[in-house]
Every structure is written in structure tokens, then in C-alpha cells.
Amino acid sequence: MADPYTLKKLTDIDDSAPKFGMGDLQEARFATKELQSEEIGVSLHRVKADQRQPFGHRHEQAEEVYVVLSGSGRAKLDDEIVDVGAFDALRVSPTVMRAFEADGDGLEFLVFGRHMKGDGEVVQGWWSD
């Protein structure tokens, strides 16, 4: 059984991006396990200045909300591209393929959604020029 609460500094959680060869493009800190969360997925992402995530992803069932903390850039949602900036909240339905790119100041955002192990598809190179 999980503790009644868990407090973690997101920037203290390991950055997963270098493990997957993406350290030059972004940071990705997945906090679900460290927070002892059973139902909510939480992660912190930083796409570096003028970079784009090298993959797109979607879920079969989990809806996600992306909250931009700082910077600006774009999100590609299936075939549509939308501009995002500080304090924008973007809800994305499960089956929508998504990826992010940053402008010159980078793009930092939190992701929240239902945690469902194995509910995801990653497509490398999905957002091509």
C-alpha cells in the first residue's frame, strides 16, 4: 500500500532521455513510480531550444493534459499543428498522435494522465519536415 502522500522535486527524478540517445534534444523525467502513484501518470519534459521530439506517441485509452510551464513551441496533433506557450493547457484524446517542438527559448511542460501500463505506441520520425 502506498504512503498517504508523496512529495518529490521533479527535477531530482532521473532524466530518461540520455538512456535512449535523446539527451541532446530533450529531458524526460517520469515521476509516476517515484510518487507511488497507482492511477495518475506524471512527467516533466524539456525540449531544448530549436529542437523537436524525434518521435510521436499516442495511447489506446489514456487521455493526457500537457501544461506548458515556460518557453514556447508547437504541438503536432495528428495532421494539425498548434502553437503553445507558457501556462497553456492542452488536452489530448487517447488516439491522437502527438509530438512537440521548441522555439529558441526551449519548451518545458508537465504531462498528466491516467497511468495504464502498456497503453502507448511510439512512432520514431513521425513528425518529419
mmCIF file with all atom_site columns, N, CA and C in Angstrom, residues 61-99:
data_model
loop_
_atom_site.group_PDB
_atom_site.id
_atom_site.type_symbol
_atom_site.label_atom_id
_atom_site.label_alt_id
_atom_site.label_comp_id
_atom_site.label_asym_id
_atom_site.label_entity_id
_atom_site.label_seq_id
_atom_site.pdbx_PDB_ins_code
_atom_site.Cartn_x
_atom_site.Cartn_y
_atom_site.Cartn_z
_atom_site.occupancy
_atom_site.B_iso_or_equiv
_atom_site.pdbx_formal_charge
_atom_site.auth_seq_id
_atom_site.auth_comp_id
_atom_site.auth_asym_id
_atom_site.auth_atom_id
_atom_site.pdbx_PDB_model_num
ATOM 1   N N  . GLN A 1 61 ? -6.140 4.242  -24.592 1.00 0.00 ? 61 GLN A N  1
ATOM 2   C CA . GLN A 1 61 ? -7.204 4.603  -23.656 1.00 0.00 ? 61 GLN A CA 1
ATOM 3   C C  . GLN A 1 61 ? -6.926 5.858  -22.836 1.00 0.00 ? 61 GLN A C  1
ATOM 4   N N  . ALA A 1 62 ? -5.682 6.183  -22.601 1.00 0.00 ? 62 ALA A N  1
ATOM 5   C CA . ALA A 1 62 ? -5.347 7.261  -21.661 1.00 0.00 ? 62 ALA A CA 1
ATOM 6   C C  . ALA A 1 62 ? -5.389 8.638  -22.325 1.00 0.00 ? 62 ALA A C  1
ATOM 7   N N  . GLU A 1 63 ? -6.223 9.503  -21.773 1.00 0.00 ? 63 GLU A N  1
ATOM 8   C CA . GLU A 1 63 ? -6.266 10.917 -22.138 1.00 0.00 ? 63 GLU A CA 1
ATOM 9   C C  . GLU A 1 63 ? -5.136 11.618 -21.382 1.00 0.00 ? 63 GLU A C  1
ATOM 10  N N  . GLU A 1 64 ? -4.513 12.633 -21.984 1.00 0.00 ? 64 GLU A N  1
ATOM 11  C CA . GLU A 1 64 ? -3.441 13.367 -21.313 1.00 0.00 ? 64 GLU A CA 1
ATOM 12  C C  . GLU A 1 64 ? -3.688 14.864 -21.371 1.00 0.00 ? 64 GLU A C  1
ATOM 13  N N  . VAL A 1 65 ? -3.142 15.557 -20.359 1.00 0.00 ? 65 VAL A N  1
ATOM 14  C CA . VAL A 1 65 ? -3.152 17.013 -20.332 1.00 0.00 ? 65 VAL A CA 1
ATOM 15  C C  . VAL A 1 65 ? -1.707 17.471 -20.247 1.00 0.00 ? 65 VAL A C  1
ATOM 16  N N  . TYR A 1 66 ? -1.328 18.392 -21.126 1.00 0.00 ? 66 TYR A N  1
ATOM 17  C CA . TYR A 1 66 ? 0.004  18.979 -21.177 1.00 0.00 ? 66 TYR A CA 1
ATOM 18  C C  . TYR A 1 66 ? -0.107 20.420 -20.704 1.00 0.00 ? 66 TYR A C  1
ATOM 19  N N  . VAL A 1 67 ? 0.691  20.792 -19.707 1.00 0.00 ? 67 VAL A N  1
ATOM 20  C CA . VAL A 1 67 ? 0.672  22.152 -19.178 1.00 0.00 ? 67 VAL A CA 1
ATOM 21  C C  . VAL A 1 67 ? 2.052  22.757 -19.419 1.00 0.00 ? 67 VAL A C  1
ATOM 22  N N  . VAL A 1 68 ? 2.108  23.800 -20.245 1.00 0.00 ? 68 VAL A N  1
ATOM 23  C CA . VAL A 1 68 ? 3.380  24.453 -20.561 1.00 0.00 ? 68 VAL A CA 1
ATOM 24  C C  . VAL A 1 68 ? 3.773  25.341 -19.386 1.00 0.00 ? 68 VAL A C  1
ATOM 25  N N  . LEU A 1 69 ? 4.965  25.097 -18.862 1.00 0.00 ? 69 LEU A N  1
ATOM 26  C CA . LEU A 1 69 ? 5.482  25.890 -17.747 1.00 0.00 ? 69 LEU A CA 1
ATOM 27  C C  . LEU A 1 69 ? 6.261  27.103 -18.234 1.00 0.00 ? 69 LEU A C  1
ATOM 28  N N  . SER A 1 70 ? 7.062  26.901 -19.268 1.00 0.00 ? 70 SER A N  1
ATOM 29  C CA . SER A 1 70 ? 7.868  28.003 -19.797 1.00 0.00 ? 70 SER A CA 1
ATOM 30  C C  . SER A 1 70 ? 8.244  27.723 -21.243 1.00 0.00 ? 70 SER A C  1
ATOM 31  N N  . GLY A 1 71 ? 8.661  28.788 -21.916 1.00 0.00 ? 71 GLY A N  1
ATOM 32  C CA . GLY A 1 71 ? 9.057  28.677 -23.312 1.00 0.00 ? 71 GLY A CA 1
ATOM 33  C C  . GLY A 1 71 ? 7.844  28.650 -24.225 1.00 0.00 ? 71 GLY A C  1
ATOM 34  N N  . SER A 1 72 ? 8.120  28.301 -25.476 1.00 0.00 ? 72 SER A N  1
ATOM 35  C CA . SER A 1 72 ? 7.051  28.220 -26.472 1.00 0.00 ? 72 SER A CA 1
ATOM 36  C C  . SER A 1 72 ? 7.485  27.272 -27.581 1.00 0.00 ? 72 SER A C  1
ATOM 37  N N  . GLY A 1 73 ? 6.507  26.902 -28.381 1.00 0.00 ? 73 GLY A N  1
ATOM 38  C CA . GLY A 1 73 ? 6.792  25.992 -29.493 1.00 0.00 ? 73 GLY A CA 1
ATOM 39  C C  . GLY A 1 73 ? 5.499  25.562 -30.144 1.00 0.00 ? 73 GLY A C  1
ATOM 40  N N  . ARG A 1 74 ? 5.503  24.327 -30.623 1.00 0.00 ? 74 ARG A N  1
ATOM 41  C CA . ARG A 1 74 ? 4.362  23.788 -31.331 1.00 0.00 ? 74 ARG A CA 1
ATOM 42  C C  . ARG A 1 74 ? 4.122  22.345 -30.914 1.00 0.00 ? 74 ARG A C  1
ATOM 43  N N  . ALA A 1 75 ? 2.860  21.966 -31.019 1.00 0.00 ? 75 ALA A N  1
ATOM 44  C CA . ALA A 1 75 ? 2.467  20.568 -30.841 1.00 0.00 ? 75 ALA A CA 1
ATOM 45  C C  . ALA A 1 75 ? 1.844  20.119 -32.149 1.00 0.00 ? 75 ALA A C  1
ATOM 46  N N  . LYS A 1 76 ? 2.279  18.969 -32.634 1.00 0.00 ? 76 LYS A N  1
ATOM 47  C CA . LYS A 1 76 ? 1.630  18.372 -33.797 1.00 0.00 ? 76 LYS A CA 1
ATOM 48  C C  . LYS A 1 76 ? 0.675  17.321 -33.268 1.00 0.00 ? 76 LYS A C  1
ATOM 49  N N  . LEU A 1 77 ? -0.591 17.472 -33.619 1.00 0.00 ? 77 LEU A N  1
ATOM 50  C CA . LEU A 1 77 ? -1.671 16.607 -33.152 1.00 0.00 ? 77 LEU A CA 1
ATOM 51  C C  . LEU A 1 77 ? -2.332 15.999 -34.374 1.00 0.00 ? 77 LEU A C  1
ATOM 52  N N  . ASP A 1 78 ? -2.000 14.741 -34.661 1.00 0.00 ? 78 ASP A N  1
ATOM 53  C CA . ASP A 1 78 ? -2.366 14.108 -35.929 1.00 0.00 ? 78 ASP A CA 1
ATOM 54  C C  . ASP A 1 78 ? -1.843 14.991 -37.067 1.00 0.00 ? 78 ASP A C  1
ATOM 55  N N  . ASP A 1 79 ? -2.735 15.580 -37.869 1.00 0.00 ? 79 ASP A N  1
ATOM 56  C CA . ASP A 1 79 ? -2.287 16.402 -39.001 1.00 0.00 ? 79 ASP A CA 1
ATOM 57  C C  . ASP A 1 79 ? -2.347 17.896 -38.721 1.00 0.00 ? 79 ASP A C  1
ATOM 58  N N  . GLU A 1 80 ? -2.641 18.288 -37.496 1.00 0.00 ? 80 GLU A N  1
ATOM 59  C CA . GLU A 1 80 ? -2.770 19.703 -37.154 1.00 0.00 ? 80 GLU A CA 1
ATOM 60  C C  . GLU A 1 80 ? -1.596 20.148 -36.276 1.00 0.00 ? 80 GLU A C  1
ATOM 61  N N  . ILE A 1 81 ? -1.141 21.376 -36.487 1.00 0.00 ? 81 ILE A N  1
ATOM 62  C CA . ILE A 1 81 ? -0.070 21.948 -35.671 1.00 0.00 ? 81 ILE A CA 1
ATOM 63  C C  . ILE A 1 81 ? -0.639 23.154 -34.933 1.00 0.00 ? 81 ILE A C  1
ATOM 64  N N  . VAL A 1 82 ? -0.422 23.180 -33.600 1.00 0.00 ? 82 VAL A N  1
ATOM 65  C CA . VAL A 1 82 ? -0.905 24.298 -32.790 1.00 0.00 ? 82 VAL A CA 1
ATOM 66  C C  . VAL A 1 82 ? 0.270  24.917 -32.040 1.00 0.00 ? 82 VAL A C  1
ATOM 67  N N  . ASP A 1 83 ? 0.220  26.237 -31.890 1.00 0.00 ? 83 ASP A N  1
ATOM 68  C CA . ASP A 1 83 ? 1.235  26.953 -31.113 1.00 0.00 ? 83 ASP A CA 1
ATOM 69  C C  . ASP A 1 83 ? 0.907  26.814 -29.635 1.00 0.00 ? 83 ASP A C  1
ATOM 70  N N  . VAL A 1 84 ? 1.962  26.647 -28.814 1.00 0.00 ? 84 VAL A N  1
ATOM 71  C CA . VAL A 1 84 ? 1.787  26.562 -27.366 1.00 0.00 ? 84 VAL A CA 1
ATOM 72  C C  . VAL A 1 84 ? 2.790  27.470 -26.690 1.00 0.00 ? 84 VAL A C  1
ATOM 73  N N  . GLY A 1 85 ? 2.391  28.022 -25.533 1.00 0.00 ? 85 GLY A N  1
ATOM 74  C CA . GLY A 1 85 ? 3.261  28.895 -24.764 1.00 0.00 ? 85 GLY A CA 1
ATOM 75  C C  . GLY A 1 85 ? 2.964  28.768 -23.282 1.00 0.00 ? 85 GLY A C  1
ATOM 76  N N  . ALA A 1 86 ? 3.691  29.523 -22.484 1.00 0.00 ? 86 ALA A N  1
ATOM 77  C CA . ALA A 1 86 ? 3.606  29.444 -21.035 1.00 0.00 ? 86 ALA A CA 1
ATOM 78  C C  . ALA A 1 86 ? 2.164  29.495 -20.538 1.00 0.00 ? 86 ALA A C  1
ATOM 79  N N  . PHE A 1 87 ? 1.834  28.572 -19.672 1.00 0.00 ? 87 PHE A N  1
ATOM 80  C CA . PHE A 1 87 ? 0.552  28.418 -18.992 1.00 0.00 ? 87 PHE A CA 1
ATOM 81  C C  . PHE A 1 87 ? -0.584 27.950 -19.891 1.00 0.00 ? 87 PHE A C  1
ATOM 82  N N  . ASP A 1 88 ? -0.275 27.541 -21.111 1.00 0.00 ? 88 ASP A N  1
ATOM 83  C CA . ASP A 1 88 ? -1.289 26.874 -21.928 1.00 0.00 ? 88 ASP A CA 1
ATOM 84  C C  . ASP A 1 88 ? -1.492 25.468 -21.386 1.00 0.00 ? 88 ASP A C  1
ATOM 85  N N  . ALA A 1 89 ? -2.734 25.015 -21.388 1.00 0.00 ? 89 ALA A N  1
ATOM 86  C CA . ALA A 1 89 ? -3.073 23.636 -21.041 1.00 0.00 ? 89 ALA A CA 1
ATOM 87  C C  . ALA A 1 89 ? -3.707 23.003 -22.272 1.00 0.00 ? 89 ALA A C  1
ATOM 88  N N  . LEU A 1 90 ? -3.167 21.887 -22.689 1.00 0.00 ? 90 LEU A N  1
ATOM 89  C CA . LEU A 1 90 ? -3.604 21.203 -23.904 1.00 0.00 ? 90 LEU A CA 1
ATOM 90  C C  . LEU A 1 90 ? -4.064 19.799 -23.534 1.00 0.00 ? 90 LEU A C  1
ATOM 91  N N  . ARG A 1 91 ? -5.343 19.513 -23.731 1.00 0.00 ? 91 ARG A N  1
ATOM 92  C CA . ARG A 1 91 ? -5.871 18.166 -23.507 1.00 0.00 ? 91 ARG A CA 1
ATOM 93  C C  . ARG A 1 91 ? -5.826 17.409 -24.826 1.00 0.00 ? 91 ARG A C  1
ATOM 94  N N  . VAL A 1 92 ? -5.348 16.159 -24.768 1.00 0.00 ? 92 VAL A N  1
ATOM 95  C CA . VAL A 1 92 ? -5.237 15.363 -25.986 1.00 0.00 ? 92 VAL A CA 1
ATOM 96  C C  . VAL A 1 92 ? -5.951 14.029 -25.771 1.00 0.00 ? 92 VAL A C  1
ATOM 97  N N  . SER A 1 93 ? -6.862 13.709 -26.671 1.00 0.00 ? 93 SER A N  1
ATOM 98  C CA . SER A 1 93 ? -7.583 12.440 -26.622 1.00 0.00 ? 93 SER A CA 1
ATOM 99  C C  . SER A 1 93 ? -6.626 11.278 -26.859 1.00 0.00 ? 93 SER A C  1
ATOM 100 N N  . PRO A 1 94 ? -6.991 10.094 -26.378 1.00 0.00 ? 94 PRO A N  1
ATOM 101 C CA . PRO A 1 94 ? -6.075 8.965  -26.425 1.00 0.00 ? 94 PRO A CA 1
ATOM 102 C C  . PRO A 1 94 ? -5.522 8.626  -27.811 1.00 0.00 ? 94 PRO A C  1
ATOM 103 N N  . THR A 1 95 ? -6.340 8.573  -28.822 1.00 0.00 ? 95 THR A N  1
ATOM 104 C CA . THR A 1 95 ? -5.886 8.048  -30.117 1.00 0.00 ? 95 THR A CA 1
ATOM 105 C C  . THR A 1 95 ? -5.153 9.066  -30.980 1.00 0.00 ? 95 THR A C  1
ATOM 106 N N  . VAL A 1 96 ? -5.026 10.302 -30.510 1.00 0.00 ? 96 VAL A N  1
ATOM 107 C CA . VAL A 1 96 ? -4.353 11.353 -31.282 1.00 0.00 ? 96 VAL A CA 1
ATOM 108 C C  . VAL A 1 96 ? -2.838 11.197 -31.160 1.00 0.00 ? 96 VAL A C  1
ATOM 109 N N  . MET A 1 97 ? -2.154 11.074 -32.295 1.00 0.00 ? 97 MET A N  1
ATOM 110 C CA . MET A 1 97 ? -0.685 11.044 -32.304 1.00 0.00 ? 97 MET A CA 1
ATOM 111 C C  . MET A 1 97 ? -0.204 12.447 -31.991 1.00 0.00 ? 97 MET A C  1
ATOM 112 N N  . ARG A 1 98 ? 0.844  12.557 -31.117 1.00 0.00 ? 98 ARG A N  1
ATOM 113 C CA . ARG A 1 98 ? 1.323  13.873 -30.715 1.00 0.00 ? 98 ARG A CA 1
ATOM 114 C C  . ARG A 1 98 ? 2.827  13.885 -30.578 1.00 0.00 ? 98 ARG A C  1
ATOM 115 N N  . ALA A 1 99 ? 3.383  15.109 -30.790 1.00 0.00 ? 99 ALA A N  1
ATOM 116 C CA . ALA A 1 99 ? 4.809  15.379 -30.589 1.00 0.00 ? 99 ALA A CA 1
ATOM 117 C C  . ALA A 1 99 ? 4.966  16.887 -30.437 1.00 0.00 ? 99 ALA A C  1
#
